[in-house]
Coordinates of C-alpha atoms and ligand atoms in Angstrom, one line a residue:
M1 CA 10.3 -16.8 -14.6
S2 CA 10.6 -18.6 -17.9
P3 CA 12.4 -17.3 -20.9
Q4 CA 11.0 -14.8 -22.9
T5 CA 8.9 -15.9 -25.9
E6 CA 8.7 -14.3 -29.2
A7 CA 7.2 -11.1 -29.7
H8 CA 6.6 -8.6 -32.0
V9 CA 9.3 -6.1 -32.1
G10 CA 8.4 -2.4 -32.6
V11 CA 9.4 1.1 -32.4
A12 CA 8.5 3.2 -29.3
P13 CA 7.9 6.7 -29.8
N14 CA 11.1 7.7 -28.4
G15 CA 12.9 5.7 -31.4
E16 CA 14.1 2.7 -29.7
P17 CA 12.8 -0.9 -30.4
R18 CA 10.3 -2.3 -27.9
R19 CA 9.1 -5.8 -27.6
L20 CA 5.3 -5.7 -28.1
E21 CA 4.6 -8.5 -25.9
T22 CA 0.8 -9.6 -26.0
A23 CA -1.0 -10.5 -22.7
E24 CA -1.2 -14.0 -23.5
D25 CA 2.7 -14.0 -24.0
R26 CA 3.1 -12.5 -20.8
W27 CA 0.6 -14.7 -18.9
G28 CA 2.3 -18.1 -20.4
R29 CA 5.6 -16.9 -18.8
M30 CA 4.6 -15.6 -15.3
P31 CA 4.9 -18.4 -12.7
V32 CA 2.1 -19.8 -10.4
I33 CA 2.9 -18.7 -6.9
V34 CA 1.1 -20.9 -3.8
T35 CA 3.7 -20.4 -1.0
G36 CA 6.2 -17.6 0.0
D37 CA 9.0 -19.1 -1.2
D38 CA 7.6 -19.4 -4.9
Y39 CA 7.1 -15.6 -4.3
L40 CA 10.7 -15.2 -3.4
R41 CA 11.6 -17.3 -6.3
S42 CA 9.3 -15.1 -8.5
V43 CA 11.1 -11.8 -8.1
R44 CA 14.5 -12.9 -8.6
D45 CA 16.5 -12.8 -11.9
R46 CA 14.2 -10.2 -13.7
G47 CA 16.8 -7.9 -15.0
T48 CA 14.9 -4.8 -13.7
T49 CA 16.7 -1.3 -13.4
L50 CA 16.4 -0.3 -10.1
Y51 CA 18.9 2.2 -8.6
L52 CA 19.7 2.6 -4.5
F53 CA 22.4 4.9 -3.5
G54 CA 23.1 6.3 -6.9
E55 CA 24.4 2.6 -8.1
R56 CA 22.0 0.2 -10.0
I57 CA 21.6 -2.8 -8.0
E58 CA 22.6 -6.3 -9.8
E59 CA 19.8 -8.4 -8.0
P60 CA 17.6 -6.3 -5.5
A61 CA 16.2 -9.6 -4.1
D62 CA 19.9 -9.7 -2.6
H63 CA 19.9 -6.4 -1.1
P64 CA 19.6 -5.8 2.8
I65 CA 17.7 -2.5 2.4
I66 CA 15.1 -4.0 0.0
Q67 CA 14.7 -7.7 1.6
P68 CA 12.7 -6.9 4.7
S69 CA 10.0 -5.5 2.1
I70 CA 10.0 -8.5 0.2
N71 CA 9.8 -10.3 3.6
A72 CA 6.4 -8.4 4.3
L73 CA 4.9 -9.3 1.4
K74 CA 5.9 -13.1 1.5
A75 CA 3.7 -12.6 4.8
T76 CA 0.6 -12.2 2.8
Y77 CA 1.1 -15.4 0.9
D78 CA 2.4 -17.5 4.3
L79 CA -1.1 -16.4 6.1
A80 CA -2.9 -17.7 3.6
I81 CA -1.3 -21.0 4.1
D82 CA -1.6 -20.6 7.9
E83 CA -5.0 -19.1 8.3
P84 CA -6.9 -19.4 4.9
E85 CA -10.6 -18.9 6.7
L86 CA -8.5 -15.1 7.1
A87 CA -6.3 -14.7 4.1
T88 CA -8.6 -16.8 1.1
A89 CA -11.8 -16.3 -0.4
Y90 CA -14.2 -18.2 -2.7
S91 CA -14.1 -16.6 -6.3
P92 CA -16.6 -17.3 -8.7
I93 CA -14.5 -15.9 -11.3
I94 CA -12.3 -18.9 -11.5
D95 CA -14.2 -21.0 -9.3
A96 CA -11.7 -21.6 -6.7
R97 CA -10.1 -20.1 -3.3
V98 CA -7.9 -17.3 -4.1
N99 CA -5.6 -14.9 -2.0
R100 CA -7.9 -12.5 -0.3
F101 CA -5.8 -9.9 -1.9
L102 CA -7.0 -10.8 -5.2
H103 CA -10.8 -10.8 -4.1
V104 CA -12.9 -8.2 -5.1
A105 CA -15.9 -7.8 -2.0
E106 CA -19.1 -9.5 -3.0
S107 CA -20.8 -8.6 0.5
P108 CA -20.1 -6.4 3.5
Q109 CA -19.1 -9.1 5.1
D110 CA -16.4 -9.5 2.6
L111 CA -15.1 -6.0 3.6
M112 CA -15.2 -6.9 7.1
D113 CA -13.1 -9.9 6.4
K114 CA -10.3 -8.1 4.3
H115 CA -9.9 -5.5 7.6
A116 CA -9.8 -8.4 9.7
M117 CA -7.0 -9.8 7.9
Q118 CA -5.4 -6.2 7.1
R119 CA -5.2 -5.8 11.1
R120 CA -3.5 -9.6 11.3
L121 CA -1.0 -8.8 9.3
G122 CA -0.2 -5.5 10.6
Q123 CA 0.3 -7.4 14.1
L124 CA 2.5 -9.9 12.1
T125 CA 4.8 -7.6 10.5
G126 CA 4.8 -4.4 12.3
T127 CA 4.9 -2.5 9.1
C128 CA 3.1 -1.9 5.5
F129 CA 2.5 -4.8 3.7
Q130 CA 2.1 -3.0 0.7
R131 CA -0.5 -5.2 -1.0
C132 CA -4.0 -3.2 -0.1
T133 CA -3.2 -0.3 -3.1
G134 CA -3.4 -3.4 -5.5
L135 CA -6.9 -4.9 -4.0
D136 CA -8.3 -1.9 -3.6
T137 CA -7.7 -0.7 -7.4
I138 CA -8.6 -4.2 -8.9
S139 CA -11.7 -3.4 -6.8
V140 CA -12.0 -0.3 -7.8
L141 CA -11.7 -1.2 -11.6
H142 CA -14.1 -3.8 -11.8
S143 CA -17.0 -1.1 -11.1
A144 CA -15.1 1.6 -13.0
T145 CA -14.7 -0.2 -16.1
Y146 CA -18.4 -1.5 -16.1
D147 CA -19.6 2.1 -15.8
V148 CA -17.5 3.2 -18.9
D149 CA -18.5 0.3 -20.9
A150 CA -22.3 0.9 -19.6
K151 CA -21.7 4.8 -21.0
Y152 CA -19.7 4.2 -24.1
G153 CA -20.1 0.7 -25.2
T154 CA -16.7 0.2 -24.8
A155 CA -15.3 -3.3 -23.8
Y156 CA -13.2 -2.7 -20.9
H157 CA -14.8 -4.5 -18.5
Q158 CA -14.7 -8.0 -20.2
R159 CA -11.1 -7.3 -20.6
Y160 CA -10.8 -6.7 -16.8
L161 CA -12.3 -9.6 -15.9
R162 CA -9.9 -11.5 -18.1
F163 CA -6.9 -9.7 -16.5
L164 CA -8.5 -10.8 -13.2
A165 CA -9.0 -14.2 -13.5
E166 CA -5.1 -14.6 -14.6
A167 CA -4.1 -12.4 -11.6
Q168 CA -6.4 -14.7 -9.3
R169 CA -4.7 -18.0 -11.2
H170 CA -1.2 -17.1 -11.0
N171 CA -1.8 -15.3 -7.5
I172 CA 0.5 -12.8 -8.4
L173 CA 1.2 -8.9 -6.6
I174 CA -0.3 -5.9 -8.1
A175 CA 1.5 -2.4 -7.3
V176 CA -0.2 0.7 -8.0
G177 CA 1.2 3.9 -9.3
M178 CA -1.4 6.8 -8.5
T179 CA 0.9 9.7 -7.5
D180 CA 2.1 11.7 -10.4
P181 CA 5.3 13.9 -9.6
K182 CA 2.6 16.8 -10.4
G183 CA 5.5 19.8 -11.0
D184 CA 3.7 23.1 -10.5
R185 CA 0.6 22.4 -8.7
G186 CA -1.1 25.4 -10.2
K187 CA -1.5 24.2 -13.6
P188 CA -3.1 20.9 -15.0
P189 CA -0.8 18.3 -17.1
H190 CA -1.1 19.7 -20.2
Q191 CA -0.3 23.2 -19.2
Q192 CA 3.1 21.8 -17.3
A193 CA 6.9 22.9 -18.9
D194 CA 7.6 19.3 -18.5
P195 CA 4.7 17.2 -20.3
D196 CA 6.2 14.0 -18.3
L197 CA 5.4 15.4 -14.9
F198 CA 2.2 13.5 -15.3
L199 CA 2.2 9.8 -16.8
H200 CA 0.6 9.7 -20.2
V201 CA -0.2 8.0 -23.4
S202 CA 3.0 8.9 -25.5
G203 CA 1.6 7.0 -28.7
R204 CA -0.9 4.3 -29.8
N205 CA -0.7 1.7 -32.5
E206 CA -2.8 -1.3 -33.5
H207 CA -1.3 -3.6 -30.7
G208 CA -1.5 -1.1 -27.8
V209 CA -0.4 2.1 -26.2
F210 CA 3.3 3.3 -24.5
L211 CA 3.4 5.1 -21.5
R212 CA 5.7 8.0 -20.3
G213 CA 5.9 10.0 -17.5
A214 CA 6.4 8.6 -13.5
K215 CA 4.6 7.9 -10.5
A216 CA 6.0 9.3 -7.4
H217 CA 5.8 7.5 -3.5
M218 CA 4.8 3.9 -5.2
T219 CA 3.9 1.6 -2.1
G220 CA 6.0 -1.6 -3.0
G221 CA 6.5 -1.8 -6.6
W222 CA 9.8 -3.5 -7.5
N223 CA 9.0 -6.2 -5.6
Q224 CA 5.5 -6.8 -6.9
H225 CA 4.8 -8.3 -10.7
W226 CA 2.7 -5.9 -12.3
I227 CA 2.0 -2.2 -11.8
C228 CA -1.5 -0.7 -12.3
V229 CA -1.1 3.1 -13.5
V230 CA -4.4 5.0 -12.6
P231 CA -5.0 9.1 -13.2
T232 CA -4.4 10.8 -9.7
M233 CA -6.7 13.7 -10.0
N234 CA -9.7 15.3 -12.1
L235 CA -9.1 16.0 -15.7
G236 CA -10.3 17.9 -18.2
E237 CA -10.6 17.3 -22.2
A238 CA -7.3 18.8 -22.9
D239 CA -5.7 16.2 -21.0
K240 CA -7.2 13.4 -22.3
D241 CA -3.8 11.4 -23.1
Y242 CA -3.6 11.6 -18.8
A243 CA -6.6 9.7 -18.6
V244 CA -5.2 6.4 -18.9
V245 CA -5.5 3.3 -16.9
G246 CA -3.0 0.2 -17.6
I247 CA -1.2 -2.6 -16.4
V248 CA 2.3 -3.6 -17.0
P249 CA 4.7 -6.0 -15.8
A250 CA 7.3 -4.3 -13.5
D251 CA 9.9 -5.7 -15.4
A252 CA 8.6 -4.3 -18.4
E253 CA 10.7 -2.7 -21.3
G254 CA 11.6 1.2 -20.1
I255 CA 10.9 1.2 -16.4
T256 CA 13.4 2.2 -14.1
F257 CA 13.2 2.0 -10.2
V258 CA 14.6 4.7 -7.7
Y259 CA 14.4 3.3 -4.3
G260 CA 13.1 5.8 -1.3
R261 CA 14.8 6.2 1.6
Q262 CA 13.4 5.5 5.1
A263 CA 14.9 7.0 8.3
S264 CA 17.8 4.5 9.9
D265 CA 17.5 2.3 6.3
T266 CA 21.2 1.7 6.8
R267 CA 21.1 0.0 10.0
A268 CA 20.0 -3.1 7.6
M269 CA 23.7 -3.2 6.0
E270 CA 24.9 -3.7 10.1
P271 CA 25.5 -7.1 11.3
G272 CA 23.4 -7.9 14.4
T273 CA 19.7 -7.9 14.7
I274 CA 19.1 -5.8 17.7
D275 CA 19.8 -2.2 16.6
K276 CA 17.5 -2.8 13.6
G277 CA 14.3 -3.0 15.9
N278 CA 12.3 -5.2 13.5
A279 CA 14.8 -6.9 11.9
K280 CA 12.5 -8.9 9.5
F281 CA 9.6 -6.5 7.7
G282 CA 10.1 -3.1 6.3
G283 CA 8.2 -1.4 3.6
Q284 CA 9.3 -0.1 0.2
E285 CA 8.7 3.2 -1.6
V286 CA 9.7 3.9 -5.1
L287 CA 10.2 6.8 -7.8
V288 CA 9.0 4.7 -11.0
H289 CA 10.1 6.5 -14.2
F290 CA 8.1 5.0 -17.6
D291 CA 10.2 5.8 -20.8
D292 CA 7.7 4.6 -23.3
V293 CA 6.4 1.5 -21.8
F294 CA 4.4 -0.5 -24.1
V295 CA 1.1 -1.9 -22.8
P296 CA -1.1 -4.0 -24.8
W297 CA -4.9 -3.2 -25.6
E298 CA -6.0 -6.3 -23.5
H299 CA -4.1 -4.7 -20.2
V300 CA -5.1 -0.9 -21.0
M301 CA -8.6 -0.4 -19.0
L302 CA -9.1 3.2 -19.7
D303 CA -8.1 5.4 -22.5
G304 CA -9.1 9.1 -22.5
E305 CA -12.6 8.8 -21.1
T306 CA -11.4 11.9 -18.8
E307 CA -14.7 12.3 -16.7
F308 CA -14.3 8.8 -15.2
A309 CA -10.7 10.0 -13.7
Q310 CA -12.6 11.5 -10.6
L311 CA -14.6 8.6 -10.0
L312 CA -11.6 6.1 -9.8
V313 CA -10.0 8.6 -7.6
S314 CA -12.8 8.8 -5.2
R315 CA -13.8 4.9 -5.4
F316 CA -10.2 4.3 -4.6
T317 CA -9.9 6.7 -1.5
A318 CA -13.5 4.8 -0.4
Y319 CA -11.8 1.5 -0.2
H320 CA -8.1 2.3 0.3
R321 CA -8.6 5.0 3.4
A322 CA -10.6 2.3 5.2
S323 CA -7.9 -0.1 4.2
Y324 CA -5.7 2.2 7.2
V325 CA -7.1 -0.1 9.5
C326 CA -3.4 -1.6 9.1
K327 CA -2.4 0.7 11.4
T328 CA -4.3 -0.6 14.3
G329 CA -2.2 -3.9 13.7
L330 CA 1.0 -2.1 14.4
G331 CA -0.6 -0.2 17.2
D332 CA -1.2 -3.3 18.7
V333 CA 2.3 -4.2 18.4
L334 CA 3.2 -1.0 19.8
T335 CA 1.2 -1.0 22.9
G336 CA 2.1 -4.6 23.5
A337 CA 6.0 -3.1 23.3
A338 CA 5.0 -0.4 25.7
A339 CA 3.1 -2.9 28.0
E340 CA 6.4 -4.9 27.7
I341 CA 8.9 -2.3 28.7
V342 CA 7.1 -1.2 31.8
D343 CA 6.8 -4.9 32.9
M344 CA 10.4 -4.8 31.9
N345 CA 11.5 -1.7 34.1
G346 CA 9.5 -3.3 37.2
V347 CA 6.3 -1.0 37.3
P348 CA 3.5 -2.3 35.2
G349 CA 0.6 -1.9 37.8
A350 CA 0.9 1.7 38.4
A351 CA -2.2 3.6 37.9
H352 CA -0.7 6.3 35.5
I353 CA 0.6 3.6 33.4
R354 CA -2.5 1.8 33.3
D355 CA -4.3 4.6 31.8
K356 CA -1.7 5.5 29.3
L357 CA -2.1 2.0 28.2
V358 CA -5.9 2.2 28.0
E359 CA -5.3 5.3 26.3
M360 CA -3.5 3.9 23.6
V361 CA -6.1 1.1 23.0
H362 CA -8.7 3.3 22.9
L363 CA -7.4 5.2 20.3
N364 CA -6.7 2.0 18.4
E365 CA -9.9 0.5 18.7
T366 CA -11.5 4.1 17.6
I367 CA -9.5 3.7 14.3
Y368 CA -10.5 -0.2 13.6
S369 CA -14.4 0.8 14.8
S370 CA -14.9 3.3 12.3
S371 CA -12.9 1.0 9.4
I372 CA -15.3 -1.8 10.3
A373 CA -18.2 0.4 10.5
S374 CA -17.6 1.5 7.1
A375 CA -17.6 -1.8 5.8
A376 CA -20.7 -2.6 7.3
R377 CA -22.7 0.2 5.6
A378 CA -21.1 -0.7 2.3
T379 CA -23.1 0.1 -0.8
Q380 CA -23.5 -2.2 -3.8
L381 CA -22.5 -0.8 -7.2
D382 CA -24.0 -1.7 -10.7
S383 CA -21.2 -4.1 -11.2
G384 CA -22.2 -6.2 -8.5
I385 CA -19.3 -5.4 -6.1
W386 CA -19.9 -3.6 -3.0
M387 CA -17.8 -0.4 -1.7
N388 CA -17.0 1.1 1.7
D389 CA -19.3 3.8 2.8
E390 CA -17.3 7.2 2.0
M391 CA -17.8 9.0 4.9
L392 CA -16.9 6.6 7.3
S393 CA -14.0 5.5 5.3
N394 CA -12.9 9.1 5.1
V395 CA -13.5 9.1 9.1
C396 CA -11.3 6.2 9.6
K397 CA -8.6 7.5 7.5
H398 CA -8.5 10.8 9.2
N399 CA -8.3 9.0 13.0
V400 CA -5.3 7.4 11.3
T401 CA -3.5 10.7 10.3
R402 CA -3.9 11.5 14.1
F403 CA -4.1 8.7 16.6
P404 CA -0.6 6.9 15.8
F405 CA 1.0 10.0 16.4
E406 CA -0.6 9.8 19.6
I407 CA 0.0 6.2 20.3
A408 CA 3.6 6.5 19.2
R409 CA 3.9 9.7 21.9
L410 CA 2.2 7.4 24.8
A411 CA 5.0 4.8 23.9
Q412 CA 7.9 7.1 24.2
D413 CA 6.7 8.4 27.4
L414 CA 6.2 5.1 28.6
A415 CA 9.7 3.9 27.5
G416 CA 11.8 6.7 28.8
G417 CA 14.8 8.9 26.8
I418 CA 16.3 5.5 26.3
V419 CA 14.3 5.0 22.9
A420 CA 17.0 7.9 21.6
T421 CA 20.0 7.4 23.7
M422 CA 20.6 3.9 24.0
P423 CA 24.1 2.3 22.9
S424 CA 24.6 -0.1 19.9
E425 CA 25.0 -3.6 19.4
A426 CA 28.3 -3.6 18.8
D427 CA 28.4 -1.9 22.2
L428 CA 26.8 -4.8 23.9
R429 CA 28.7 -7.4 22.2
S430 CA 32.1 -5.6 23.3
E431 CA 34.5 -7.2 25.2
E432 CA 35.5 -4.0 26.7
V433 CA 32.1 -2.2 27.6
G434 CA 29.4 -5.1 26.7
P435 CA 29.7 -6.2 30.7
L436 CA 29.4 -2.9 31.9
L437 CA 26.3 -2.5 29.5
E438 CA 24.5 -5.7 30.7
R439 CA 24.7 -4.3 34.0
M440 CA 23.9 -0.6 33.5
L441 CA 21.3 -1.1 31.1
A442 CA 19.3 -3.8 33.5
G443 CA 15.8 -3.4 34.3
R444 CA 14.0 -5.8 36.7
E445 CA 16.7 -8.7 37.6
D446 CA 15.1 -11.5 35.9
V447 CA 14.7 -9.8 32.5
P448 CA 17.5 -10.0 30.3
T449 CA 19.5 -7.1 29.6
E450 CA 19.2 -8.0 25.8
D451 CA 15.7 -8.8 25.6
R452 CA 15.1 -4.9 27.2
M453 CA 17.2 -3.6 24.5
R454 CA 14.9 -5.4 21.7
I455 CA 12.2 -3.9 23.0
V456 CA 13.6 -0.4 23.1
R457 CA 14.8 -0.6 19.7
L458 CA 11.4 -1.9 18.4
I459 CA 9.8 1.2 19.9
E460 CA 12.4 3.5 18.5
N461 CA 12.0 1.6 15.2
L462 CA 7.9 2.1 14.9
T463 CA 8.0 5.4 16.3
L464 CA 11.3 7.2 14.6
G465 CA 12.9 4.3 13.1
R466 CA 12.8 2.9 9.8
N467 CA 9.4 1.8 10.2
A468 CA 7.9 5.0 11.7
V469 CA 7.6 5.6 7.7
G470 CA 4.8 3.1 7.7
Y471 CA 3.3 4.0 11.1
L472 CA 3.6 7.6 11.1
T473 CA 4.5 9.4 8.0
E474 CA 2.5 7.1 5.7
S475 CA -0.8 7.3 8.2
L476 CA -0.2 11.0 7.7
H477 CA 0.1 11.5 3.7
G478 CA -0.5 7.5 2.3
A479 CA -4.2 7.6 0.8
G480 CA -4.2 11.3 0.7
S481 CA -2.9 13.8 3.4
P482 CA -5.5 15.0 6.3
Q483 CA -6.9 17.9 3.8
G484 CA -8.3 15.3 1.5
Q485 CA -10.3 13.5 4.0
R486 CA -11.4 17.0 5.4
I487 CA -12.8 18.2 2.0
Q488 CA -14.4 14.6 1.4
I489 CA -15.7 14.6 4.4
W490 CA -17.6 18.2 4.0
R491 CA -18.8 17.0 1.0
G492 CA -20.9 14.4 2.7
M493 CA -21.5 16.0 6.0
D494 CA -25.0 17.6 4.7
V495 CA -24.6 20.7 7.2
E496 CA -28.0 22.0 5.9
L497 CA -30.0 19.0 7.4
K498 CA -27.9 19.3 10.4
K499 CA -28.7 23.0 10.9
V500 CA -32.4 22.2 10.6
L501 CA -32.6 20.0 13.0
A502 CA -31.2 22.9 15.5
R503 CA -33.1 25.4 14.2
K504 CA -36.1 23.0 15.0
L505 CA -35.3 22.1 18.3
A506 CA -34.0 26.0 19.1
G507 CA -38.1 26.9 18.1
I508 CA -36.6 29.0 15.1
E509 CA -39.9 29.2 13.0
D510 CA -38.7 27.9 9.8
G511 CA -37.2 25.3 11.5
G512 CA -39.0 22.2 9.4
Ligands
SF4_1 FE1 -1.9 -2.0 3.4 FE2 -1.7 -0.2 5.0 FE3 0.2 -0.5 3.3 FE4 -1.7 1.0 2.7 S1 -0.2 1.3 4.2 S2 -0.7 -0.7 1.4 S3 -3.5 0.0 3.7 S4 -0.5 -2.1 4.6

C-alpha cells in the first residue's frame, strides 16, 4: 500500500490519539488487485499487530504457519483469471466484471454459480478459503441497509453501495467479525461484568464512531484487507451501542490479532513437504481485539437499530449455511484420496471398498444437492437481490455438521491404521532407516513408497490434522452449531400443516 496521507487526528475514548481517516483517504491508498501475486504484495508491510505463540510477529506474511492461509485466498484470485466464467460475474454497480466473491446475487442462477465456484475452490485447496463470509455479509447488507432506510429514512444503503463499488474496483477481501466472546451466556451484552465481551460503540464524534471489544473465531481476518463487524444475536433497547455494523481496514490503529492454533500446525515449520499432508493450503482463524478503533461514518452501516440485529443474523445464516457447500470440494478430495490409497494398496476392485466409496459420494452429493436446491428456490428481497431458501440452506448446513464426519471415518477405514502411525518424512530421508521404510511401507510394487506416504498424510491432514479444522470442526460449528440449524428448521417446518395431512388420511374428522 502507498504511504499514509494526511488525516485528521483526534482522541479516542481511551485517551489515545487516533488518525480519523476518511473513507476517501483510505480508498486512495488501497491497492487495485488483479492477480494472486498482487494480493500477496498487498498484505505485506502493513505494520499490523499479530501475536502467535506469545510473540509479536514482525511480518506475518512470511510466517510458515500463516502462509498456507494466504495461499488459500490467493487461489480465489487465481481462479478468477483461470476460470473467469466460474469465478467472475458482471456487476452493474461498476459496469464491469468483478470477482464473484464481490458480486451480490441478482438471480437464483447467480447463487448456483457461487456454489459451483465454492465447490471448485474446495477441490483446489482442500481447506477453508476464507472468502465466503465476506460475500455473504455484503449480500446481507445490500438488503438490510435498504430495509433500515425504508423504515427510518436513514441513508445507509447509499453508503453501502459506495463501499461496494470501491470494493469491486479495488478487488479487495472482506473478513467478517460476527461471534463475540459472549462472557456469561445467561446475560445480555449490557449486563456483562466486562462490557467489552460484546463489541460495541465506545464513542461517537462528527467524523465517525469508535469500536471496542473483540470478535472471536474470525475466519481469515489478518490476511484480508477489511473487517466488517456485525452483531452476533438478537439485541434489546438496552443494547443499542452493541447494534453496530462497521467496516474497518485490517491494519487500522487499535486492532490486535491473536492467531488461533490448529492441529499439527507446527509441522508447517518443519523441513520437507510430506508430513504437512497439504503443504500449500490451510485456513486461518483469529481472535481480533478492538481498542477504540475508529470507523468513519461512511463505513458505518448500522448504528443503534437494535431490531435489525436479528434480521442481519438470520439473513446471514440463510446465505452462509448454503455456502458450506464448500465442504463438498473437500469431500471430493478426500474421496479421491481414499480411492487412491486402496488403488496403491492393490485392492481397488473389492466389493466392500467400492461400496464405501459409493457411500462417501452419496453423502457428499446429498450436501451439494441441498445447497443447490436452496439457491434454485431463492427469493427476491425488496432491495432487488436474491437470498437462498432458509429451510433448505439450514438443511444443507445441518448435513454438513454430520456427513463429513462419516466421510472422514470411511476414508480412515479405507486407509488403515497407518494414518495414525506412519513414521515421518525425516525417517524416510534418513540414511539409516530410510531404505528400510522404502521397503516396509511399500504397497503395489509399481507405486513409489513416497507417493503412498503422501496420500496417507493427506488423509491424516483432512481427518485429524491441520485441515480437519476446516473439514470437521468448522463443519460442526462454523455458521452456527447444529442446534442453531435445528431451531431454524423447527421454526420453518410448519408441523401443524403436516399434522393436518396425517389426520385427514387417517380419517380423523377435523382433518381438513
Ligand atoms: Fe467459505 Fe466454507 Fe470457509 Fe465458510 S467454511 S469461508 S463457506 S470455505
